[in-house]
PDB file of C-alpha atoms in Angstrom:
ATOM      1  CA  UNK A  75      48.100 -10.595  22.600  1.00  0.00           C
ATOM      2  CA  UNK A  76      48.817  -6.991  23.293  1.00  0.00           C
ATOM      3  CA  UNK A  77      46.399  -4.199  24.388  1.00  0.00           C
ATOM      4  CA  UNK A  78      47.171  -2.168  21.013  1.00  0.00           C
ATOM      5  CA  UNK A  79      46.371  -6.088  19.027  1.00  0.00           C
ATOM      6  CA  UNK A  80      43.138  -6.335  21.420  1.00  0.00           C
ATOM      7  CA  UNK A  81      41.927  -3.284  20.816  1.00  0.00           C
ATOM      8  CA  UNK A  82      42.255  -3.346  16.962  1.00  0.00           C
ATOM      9  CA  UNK A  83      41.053  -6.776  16.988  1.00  0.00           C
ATOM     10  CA  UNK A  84      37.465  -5.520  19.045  1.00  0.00           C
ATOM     11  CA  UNK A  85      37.391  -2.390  16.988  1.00  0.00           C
ATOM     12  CA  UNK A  86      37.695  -4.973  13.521  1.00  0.00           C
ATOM     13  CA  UNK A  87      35.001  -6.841  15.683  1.00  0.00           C
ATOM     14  CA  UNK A  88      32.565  -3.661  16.452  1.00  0.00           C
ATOM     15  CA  UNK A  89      33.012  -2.640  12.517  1.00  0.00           C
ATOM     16  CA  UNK A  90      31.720  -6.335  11.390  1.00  0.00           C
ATOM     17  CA  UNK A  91      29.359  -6.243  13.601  1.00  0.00           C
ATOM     18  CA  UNK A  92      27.668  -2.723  12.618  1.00  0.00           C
ATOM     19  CA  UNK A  93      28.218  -3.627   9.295  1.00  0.00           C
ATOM     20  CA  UNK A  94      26.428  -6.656   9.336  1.00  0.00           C
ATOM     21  CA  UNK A  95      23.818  -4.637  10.766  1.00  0.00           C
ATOM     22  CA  UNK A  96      23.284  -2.388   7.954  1.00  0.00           C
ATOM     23  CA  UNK A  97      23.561  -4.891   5.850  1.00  0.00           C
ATOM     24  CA  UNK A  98      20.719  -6.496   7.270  1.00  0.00           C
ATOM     25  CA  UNK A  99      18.624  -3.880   7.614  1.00  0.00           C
ATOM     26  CA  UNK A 100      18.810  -3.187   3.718  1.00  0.00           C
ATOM     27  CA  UNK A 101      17.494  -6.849   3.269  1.00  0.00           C
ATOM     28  CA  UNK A 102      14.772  -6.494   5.235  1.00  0.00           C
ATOM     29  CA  UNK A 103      13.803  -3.192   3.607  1.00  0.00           C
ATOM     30  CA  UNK A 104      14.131  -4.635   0.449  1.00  0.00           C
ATOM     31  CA  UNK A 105      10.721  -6.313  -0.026  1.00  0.00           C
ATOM     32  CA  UNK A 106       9.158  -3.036   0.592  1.00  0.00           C
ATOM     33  CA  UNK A 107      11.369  -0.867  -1.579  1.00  0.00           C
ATOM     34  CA  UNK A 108       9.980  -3.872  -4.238  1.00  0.00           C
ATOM     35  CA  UNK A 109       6.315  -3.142  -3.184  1.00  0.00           C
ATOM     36  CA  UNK A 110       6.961   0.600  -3.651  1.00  0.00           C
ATOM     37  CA  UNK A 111       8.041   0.541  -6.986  1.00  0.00           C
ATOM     38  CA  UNK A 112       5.364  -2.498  -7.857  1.00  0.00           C
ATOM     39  CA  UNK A 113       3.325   0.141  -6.939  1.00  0.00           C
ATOM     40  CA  UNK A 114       4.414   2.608  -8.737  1.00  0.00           C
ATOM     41  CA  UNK A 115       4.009   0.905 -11.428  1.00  0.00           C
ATOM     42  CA  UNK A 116       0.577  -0.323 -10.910  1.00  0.00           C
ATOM     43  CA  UNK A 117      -1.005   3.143 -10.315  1.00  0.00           C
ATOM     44  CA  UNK A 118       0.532   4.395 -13.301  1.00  0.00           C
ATOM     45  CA  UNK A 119      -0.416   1.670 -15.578  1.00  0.00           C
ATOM     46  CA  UNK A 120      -4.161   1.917 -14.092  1.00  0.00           C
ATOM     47  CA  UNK A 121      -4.223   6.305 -14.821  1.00  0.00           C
ATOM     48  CA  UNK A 122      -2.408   5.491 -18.059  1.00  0.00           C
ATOM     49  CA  UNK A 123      -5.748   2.998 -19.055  1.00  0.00           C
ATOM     50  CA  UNK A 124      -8.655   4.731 -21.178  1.00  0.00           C
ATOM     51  CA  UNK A 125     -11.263   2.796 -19.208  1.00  0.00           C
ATOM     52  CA  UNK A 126     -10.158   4.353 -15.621  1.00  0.00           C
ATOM     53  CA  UNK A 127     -11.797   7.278 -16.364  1.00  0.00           C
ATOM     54  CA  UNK A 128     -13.892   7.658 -12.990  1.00  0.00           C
ATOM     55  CA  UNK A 129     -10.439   6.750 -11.106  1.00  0.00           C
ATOM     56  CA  UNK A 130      -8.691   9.640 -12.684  1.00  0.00           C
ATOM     57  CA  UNK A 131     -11.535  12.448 -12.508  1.00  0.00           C
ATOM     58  CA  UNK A 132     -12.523  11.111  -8.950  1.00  0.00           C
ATOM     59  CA  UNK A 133      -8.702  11.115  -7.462  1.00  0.00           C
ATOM     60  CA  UNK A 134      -8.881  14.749  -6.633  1.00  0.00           C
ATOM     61  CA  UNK A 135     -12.047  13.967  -3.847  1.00  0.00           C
ATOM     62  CA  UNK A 136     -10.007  10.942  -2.194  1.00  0.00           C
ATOM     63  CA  UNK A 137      -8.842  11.404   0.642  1.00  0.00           C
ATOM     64  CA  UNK A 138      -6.393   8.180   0.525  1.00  0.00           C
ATOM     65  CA  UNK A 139      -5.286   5.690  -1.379  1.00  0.00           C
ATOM     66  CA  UNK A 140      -4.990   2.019  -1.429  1.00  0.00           C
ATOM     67  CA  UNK A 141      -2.626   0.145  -4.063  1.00  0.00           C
ATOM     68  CA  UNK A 142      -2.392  -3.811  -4.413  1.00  0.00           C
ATOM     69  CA  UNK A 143       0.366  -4.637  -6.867  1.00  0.00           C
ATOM     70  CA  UNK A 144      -0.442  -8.346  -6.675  1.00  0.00           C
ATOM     71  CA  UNK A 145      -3.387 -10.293  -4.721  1.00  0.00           C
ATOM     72  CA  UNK A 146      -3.540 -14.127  -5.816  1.00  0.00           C
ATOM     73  CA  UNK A 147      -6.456 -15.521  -5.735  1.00  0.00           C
ATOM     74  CA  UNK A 148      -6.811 -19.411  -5.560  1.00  0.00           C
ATOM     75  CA  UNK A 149      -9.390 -22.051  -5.282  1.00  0.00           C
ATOM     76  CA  UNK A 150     -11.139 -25.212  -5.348  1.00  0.00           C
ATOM     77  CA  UNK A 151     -14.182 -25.713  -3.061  1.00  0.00           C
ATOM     78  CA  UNK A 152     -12.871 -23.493  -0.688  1.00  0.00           C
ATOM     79  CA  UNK A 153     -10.431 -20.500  -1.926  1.00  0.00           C
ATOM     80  CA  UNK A 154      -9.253 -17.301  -0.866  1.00  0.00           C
ATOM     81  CA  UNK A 155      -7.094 -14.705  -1.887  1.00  0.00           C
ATOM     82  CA  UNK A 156      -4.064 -12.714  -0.257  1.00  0.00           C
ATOM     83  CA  UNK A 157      -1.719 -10.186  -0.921  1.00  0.00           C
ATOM     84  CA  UNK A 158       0.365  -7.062   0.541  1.00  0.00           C
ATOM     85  CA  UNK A 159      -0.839  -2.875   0.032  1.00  0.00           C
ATOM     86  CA  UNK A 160       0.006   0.267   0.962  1.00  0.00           C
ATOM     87  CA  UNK A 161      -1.622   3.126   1.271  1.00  0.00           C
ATOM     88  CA  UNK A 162      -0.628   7.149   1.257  1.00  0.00           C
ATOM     89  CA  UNK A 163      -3.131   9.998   2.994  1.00  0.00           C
ATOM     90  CA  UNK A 164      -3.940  12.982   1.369  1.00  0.00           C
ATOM     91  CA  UNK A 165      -3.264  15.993   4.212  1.00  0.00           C
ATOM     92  CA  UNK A 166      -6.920  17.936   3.742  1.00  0.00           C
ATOM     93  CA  UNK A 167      -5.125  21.481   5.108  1.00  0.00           C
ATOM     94  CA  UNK A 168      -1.913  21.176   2.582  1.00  0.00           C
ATOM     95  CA  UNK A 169      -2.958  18.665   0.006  1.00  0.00           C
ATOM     96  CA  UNK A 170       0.496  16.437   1.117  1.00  0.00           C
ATOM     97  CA  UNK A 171       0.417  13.071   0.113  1.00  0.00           C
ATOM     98  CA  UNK A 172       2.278  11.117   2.886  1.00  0.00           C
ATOM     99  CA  UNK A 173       2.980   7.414   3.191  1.00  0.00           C
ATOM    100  CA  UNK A 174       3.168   4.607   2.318  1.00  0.00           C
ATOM    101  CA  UNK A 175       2.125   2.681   5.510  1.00  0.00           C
ATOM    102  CA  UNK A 176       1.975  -1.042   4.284  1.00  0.00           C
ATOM    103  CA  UNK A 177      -0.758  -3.132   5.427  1.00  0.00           C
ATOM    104  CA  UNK A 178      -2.108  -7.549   4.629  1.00  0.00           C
ATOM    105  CA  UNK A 179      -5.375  -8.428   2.659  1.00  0.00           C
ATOM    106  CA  UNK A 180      -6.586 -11.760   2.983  1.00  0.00           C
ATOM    107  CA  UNK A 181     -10.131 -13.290   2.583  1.00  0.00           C
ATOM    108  CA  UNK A 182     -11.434 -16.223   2.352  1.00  0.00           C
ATOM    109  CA  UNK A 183     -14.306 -18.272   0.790  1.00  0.00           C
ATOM    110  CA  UNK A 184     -16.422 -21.445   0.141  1.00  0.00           C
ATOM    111  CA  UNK A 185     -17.603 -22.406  -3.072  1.00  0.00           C
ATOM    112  CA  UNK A 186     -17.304 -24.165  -6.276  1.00  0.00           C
ATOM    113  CA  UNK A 187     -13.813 -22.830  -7.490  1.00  0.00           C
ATOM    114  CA  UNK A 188     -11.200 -23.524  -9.860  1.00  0.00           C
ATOM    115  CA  UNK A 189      -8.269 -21.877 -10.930  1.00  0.00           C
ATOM    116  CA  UNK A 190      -5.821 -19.417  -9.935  1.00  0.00           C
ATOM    117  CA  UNK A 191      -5.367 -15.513 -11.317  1.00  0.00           C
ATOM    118  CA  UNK A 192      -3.377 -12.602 -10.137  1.00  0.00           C
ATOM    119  CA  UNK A 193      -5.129  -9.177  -9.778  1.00  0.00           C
ATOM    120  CA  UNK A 194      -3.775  -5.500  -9.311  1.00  0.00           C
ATOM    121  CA  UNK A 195      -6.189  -3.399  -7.558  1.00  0.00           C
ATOM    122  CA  UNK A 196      -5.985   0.446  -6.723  1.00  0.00           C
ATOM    123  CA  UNK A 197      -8.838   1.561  -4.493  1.00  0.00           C
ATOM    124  CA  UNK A 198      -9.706   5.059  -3.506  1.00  0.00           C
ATOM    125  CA  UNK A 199     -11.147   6.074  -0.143  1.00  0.00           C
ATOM    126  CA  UNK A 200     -13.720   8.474  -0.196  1.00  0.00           C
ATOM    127  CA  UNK A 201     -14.916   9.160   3.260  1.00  0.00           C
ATOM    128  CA  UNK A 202     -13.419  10.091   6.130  1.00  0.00           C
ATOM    129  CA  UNK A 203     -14.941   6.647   7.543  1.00  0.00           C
ATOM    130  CA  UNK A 204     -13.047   5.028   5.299  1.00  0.00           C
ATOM    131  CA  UNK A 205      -9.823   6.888   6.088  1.00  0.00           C
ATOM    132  CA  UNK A 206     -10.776   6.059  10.096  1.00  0.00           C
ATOM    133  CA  UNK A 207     -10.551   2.161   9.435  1.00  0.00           C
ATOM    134  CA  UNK A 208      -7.006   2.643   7.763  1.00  0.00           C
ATOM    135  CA  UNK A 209      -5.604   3.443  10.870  1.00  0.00           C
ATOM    136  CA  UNK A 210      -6.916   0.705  13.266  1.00  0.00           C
ATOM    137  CA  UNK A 211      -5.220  -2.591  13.487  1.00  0.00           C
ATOM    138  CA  UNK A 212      -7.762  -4.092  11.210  1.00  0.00           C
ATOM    139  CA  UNK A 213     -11.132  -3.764   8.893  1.00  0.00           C
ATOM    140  CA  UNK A 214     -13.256  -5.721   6.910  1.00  0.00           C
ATOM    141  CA  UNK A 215     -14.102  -4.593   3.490  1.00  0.00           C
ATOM    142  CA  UNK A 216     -18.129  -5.065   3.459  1.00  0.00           C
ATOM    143  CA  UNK A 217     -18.636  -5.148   6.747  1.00  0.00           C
ATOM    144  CA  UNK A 218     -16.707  -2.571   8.751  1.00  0.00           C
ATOM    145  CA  UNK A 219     -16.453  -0.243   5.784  1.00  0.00           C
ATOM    146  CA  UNK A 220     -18.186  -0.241   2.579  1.00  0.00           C
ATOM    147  CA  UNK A 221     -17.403  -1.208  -0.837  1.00  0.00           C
ATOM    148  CA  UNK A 222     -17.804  -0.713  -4.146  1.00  0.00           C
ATOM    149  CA  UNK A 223     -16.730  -1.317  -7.507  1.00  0.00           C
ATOM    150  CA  UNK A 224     -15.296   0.979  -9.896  1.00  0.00           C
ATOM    151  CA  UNK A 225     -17.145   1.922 -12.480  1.00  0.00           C
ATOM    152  CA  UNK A 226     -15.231   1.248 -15.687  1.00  0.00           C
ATOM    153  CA  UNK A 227     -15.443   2.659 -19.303  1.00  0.00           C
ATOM    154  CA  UNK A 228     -16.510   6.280 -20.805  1.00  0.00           C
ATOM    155  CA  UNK A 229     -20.001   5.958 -19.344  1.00  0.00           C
ATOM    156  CA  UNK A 230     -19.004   5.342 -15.683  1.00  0.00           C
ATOM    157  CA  UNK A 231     -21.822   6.474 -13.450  1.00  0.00           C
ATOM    158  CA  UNK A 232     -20.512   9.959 -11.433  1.00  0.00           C
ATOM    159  CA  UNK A 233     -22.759   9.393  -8.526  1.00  0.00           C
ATOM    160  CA  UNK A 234     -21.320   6.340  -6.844  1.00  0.00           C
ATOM    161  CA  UNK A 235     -21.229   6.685  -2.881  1.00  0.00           C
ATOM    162  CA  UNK A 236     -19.115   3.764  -0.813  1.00  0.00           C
ATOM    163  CA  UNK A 237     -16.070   4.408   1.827  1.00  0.00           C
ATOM    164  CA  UNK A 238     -13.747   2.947  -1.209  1.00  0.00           C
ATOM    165  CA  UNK A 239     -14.207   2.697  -4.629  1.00  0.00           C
ATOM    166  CA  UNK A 240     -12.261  -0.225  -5.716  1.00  0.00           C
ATOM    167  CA  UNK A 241     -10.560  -1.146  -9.522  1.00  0.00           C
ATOM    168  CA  UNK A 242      -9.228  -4.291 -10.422  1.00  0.00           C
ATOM    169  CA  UNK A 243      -7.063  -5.490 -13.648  1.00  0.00           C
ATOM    170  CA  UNK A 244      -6.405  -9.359 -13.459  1.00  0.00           C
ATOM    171  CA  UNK A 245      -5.456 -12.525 -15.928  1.00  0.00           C
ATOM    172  CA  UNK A 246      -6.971 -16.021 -15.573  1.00  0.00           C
ATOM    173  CA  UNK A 247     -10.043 -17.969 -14.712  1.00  0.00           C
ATOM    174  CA  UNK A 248     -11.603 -15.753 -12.492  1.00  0.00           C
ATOM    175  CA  UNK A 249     -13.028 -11.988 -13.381  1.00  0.00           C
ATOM    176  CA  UNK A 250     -12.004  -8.962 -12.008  1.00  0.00           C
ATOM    177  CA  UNK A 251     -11.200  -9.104  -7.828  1.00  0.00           C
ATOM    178  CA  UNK A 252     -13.721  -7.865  -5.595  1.00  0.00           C
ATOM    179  CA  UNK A 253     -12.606  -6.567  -2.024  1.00  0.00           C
ATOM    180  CA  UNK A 254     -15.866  -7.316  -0.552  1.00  0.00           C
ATOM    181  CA  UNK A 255     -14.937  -9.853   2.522  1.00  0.00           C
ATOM    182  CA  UNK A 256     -11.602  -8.785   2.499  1.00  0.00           C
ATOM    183  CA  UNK A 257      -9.998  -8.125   6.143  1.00  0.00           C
ATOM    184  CA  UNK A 258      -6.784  -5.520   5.745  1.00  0.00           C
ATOM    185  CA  UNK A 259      -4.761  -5.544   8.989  1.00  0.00           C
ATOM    186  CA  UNK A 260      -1.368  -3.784   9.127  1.00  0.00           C
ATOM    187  CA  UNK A 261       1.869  -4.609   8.316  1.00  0.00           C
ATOM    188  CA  UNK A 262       3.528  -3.559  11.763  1.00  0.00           C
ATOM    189  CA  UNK A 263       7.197  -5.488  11.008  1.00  0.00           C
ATOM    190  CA  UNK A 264       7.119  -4.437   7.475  1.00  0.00           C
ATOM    191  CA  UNK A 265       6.903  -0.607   8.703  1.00  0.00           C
ATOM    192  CA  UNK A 266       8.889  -0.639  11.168  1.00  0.00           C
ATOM    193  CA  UNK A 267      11.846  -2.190   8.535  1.00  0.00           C
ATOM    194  CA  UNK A 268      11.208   0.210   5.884  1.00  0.00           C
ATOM    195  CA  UNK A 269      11.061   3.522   8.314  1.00  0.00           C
ATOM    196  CA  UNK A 270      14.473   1.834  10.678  1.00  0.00           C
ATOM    197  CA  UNK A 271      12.098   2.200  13.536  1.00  0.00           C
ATOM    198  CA  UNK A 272       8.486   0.920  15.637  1.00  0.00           C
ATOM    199  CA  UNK A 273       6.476   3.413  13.822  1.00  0.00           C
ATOM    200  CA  UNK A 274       2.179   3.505  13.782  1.00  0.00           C
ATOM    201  CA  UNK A 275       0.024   3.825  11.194  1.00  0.00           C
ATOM    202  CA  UNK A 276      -1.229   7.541  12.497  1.00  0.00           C
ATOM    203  CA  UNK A 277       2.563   8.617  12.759  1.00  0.00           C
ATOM    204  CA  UNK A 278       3.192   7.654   9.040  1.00  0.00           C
ATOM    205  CA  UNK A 279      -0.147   9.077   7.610  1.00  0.00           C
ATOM    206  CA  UNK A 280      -1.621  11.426   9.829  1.00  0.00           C
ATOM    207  CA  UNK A 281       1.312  12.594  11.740  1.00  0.00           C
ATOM    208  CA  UNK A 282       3.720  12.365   9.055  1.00  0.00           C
ATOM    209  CA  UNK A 283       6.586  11.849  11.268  1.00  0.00           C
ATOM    210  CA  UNK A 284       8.625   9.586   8.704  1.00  0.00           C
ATOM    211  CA  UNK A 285       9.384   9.955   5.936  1.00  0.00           C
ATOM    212  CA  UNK A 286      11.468   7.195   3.327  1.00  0.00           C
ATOM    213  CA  UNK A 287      13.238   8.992   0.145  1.00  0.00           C
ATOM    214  CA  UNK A 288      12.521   5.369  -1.967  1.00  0.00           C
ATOM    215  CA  UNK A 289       9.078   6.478  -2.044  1.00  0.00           C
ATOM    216  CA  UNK A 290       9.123  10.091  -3.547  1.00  0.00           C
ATOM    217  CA  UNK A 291       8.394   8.585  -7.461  1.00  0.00           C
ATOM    218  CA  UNK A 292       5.550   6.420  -6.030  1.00  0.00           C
ATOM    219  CA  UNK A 293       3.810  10.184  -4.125  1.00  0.00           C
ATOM    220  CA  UNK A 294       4.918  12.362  -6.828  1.00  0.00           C
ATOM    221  CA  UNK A 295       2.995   9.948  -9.211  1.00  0.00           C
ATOM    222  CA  UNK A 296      -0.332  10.415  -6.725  1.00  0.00           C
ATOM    223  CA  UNK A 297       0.258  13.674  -6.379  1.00  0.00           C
ATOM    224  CA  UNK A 298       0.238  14.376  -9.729  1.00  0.00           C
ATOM    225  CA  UNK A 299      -3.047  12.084 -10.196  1.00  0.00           C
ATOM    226  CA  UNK A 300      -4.883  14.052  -7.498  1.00  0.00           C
ATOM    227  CA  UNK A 301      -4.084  17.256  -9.490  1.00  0.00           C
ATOM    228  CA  UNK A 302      -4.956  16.353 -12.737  1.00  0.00           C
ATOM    229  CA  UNK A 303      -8.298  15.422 -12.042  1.00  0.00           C
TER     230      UNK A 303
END
C-alpha cells in the first residue's frame, strides 16, 4: 500500500468515524427533542382547556415550570408511577424563560390497586423554595417541598399557597395524578445528550449557559403563557 493509499484510506477512516459520531449523538438527543415537543404539546393543550383557569391567570407569579407529558401509573397491591419532566426558570431581573433541564419522577405505593392510566401533569412553582429543590440532585414532593393541587373550574379558589401547584389530565381507572410522594431527581445523561456536553442543572436554568434551538416553540409557548396572564 502506498503512503498517498494510506493516507486516503485513514482520512476515509477519520470521516466514518466522526460521522458515526454525529450520527450518534442525534440518536441520543432524540428522546429529548421527543419530550420537548410532547411538551409542547401538553402545556398548550392544558392553557387551551376552559377549566385551567387558575393555571393561566397564576402563570405570570411562577417562577418555574414543571411539565410531565406522560407519567404511568400502575398497580395492584403495591403500585407506583414513573415518568420523565422538564422544567424551564423564569429569570426574575429579565423575565427570560430558560431551559429545559430534564429531570425522573417516580413514587411508589402500597395499597389495594388495580389498573393502569396515563396522566399529563404541568405544575407551577411558586416559591423560591420550590425553585431551590429544582436544582439539587433530588426532592420529594410532600416532604421536601410542598404540594398542592390545582384548583380546577371557573370557581378555583385564588388564595392557594404550596411551593407547586400541580394539574393533572389522565384516562383510566384511576383519577387525576397527585405528586404528593413523588421523588424528582435529575436527568444528568439526558442533559448532557441534549446540550452535547456535562452540563448542571444551575448552568441550564440559573446560569443560562446553554442554550438548544429545538426548544424555542416549547419557551416561546411559556413565555407567551406567563404574559397573558
Amino acid at each position: 500500500m502506498t503512503r498517498a493509499t494510506l493516507r486516503t484510506t485513514r482520512t476515509a477512516l477519520l470521516l466514518a468515524v466522526v460521522a458515526a459520531s454525529l450520527s450518534s449523538a442525534a440518536f441520543a438527543q432524540s428522546d429529548q427533542r421527543k419530550l420537548v415537543s410532547a411538551a409542547t404539546f401538553t402545556l398548550a393543550g392544558f392553557l387551551n382547556d376552559p377549566d385551567m383557569r387558575w393555571l393561566k391567570n397564576n402563570f405570570n407569579r411562577a417562577k418555574a415550570v414543571l411539565i410531565a407529558p406522560q407519567i404511568a401509573k400502575a398497580g395492584f397491591i403495591i403500585g407506583g408511577s414513573g415518568g420523565r419532566a422538564l422544567v424551564l426558570a423564569r429569570n426574575e431581573k429579565t423575565g427570560k424563560w430558560t431551559g429545559p433541564a430534564f429531570y425522573v419522577l417516580a413514587t411508589g405505593s402500597v395499597g389495594f390497586q388495580a389498573g393502569v392510566s396515563v396522566s399529563e401533569t404541568v405544575s407551577l412553582v411558586m416559591t423560591e423554595k420550590g425553585l431551590d429543590s429544582l436544582l439539587s440532585s433530588s426532592f420529594k414532593f410532600g416532604g421536601d417541598v410542598s404540594v398542592a393541587a390545582g384548583p380546577i373550574g371557573t370557581g378555583a379558589q385564588s388564595d392557594l399557597v404550596a411551593d407547586f401547584v400541580s394539574f393533572s389530565r389522565s384516562k383510566g381507572i384511576y383519577g387525576g395524578l397527585s405528586l404528593d410522594g413523588t421523588v424528582a431527581t435529575t436527568a444528568d445523561s439526558w442533559n448532557r445528550q441534549y446540550y452535547g456536553h456535562a452540563v448542571s442543572v444551575p448552568d441550564i436554568l440559573i446560569r443560562e449557559s446553554v442554550h438548544q434551538k429545538q426548544s424555542n416553540e416549547l419557551i416561546n409557548v411559556v413565555a407567551a403563557a406567563a404574559k397573558k396572564s
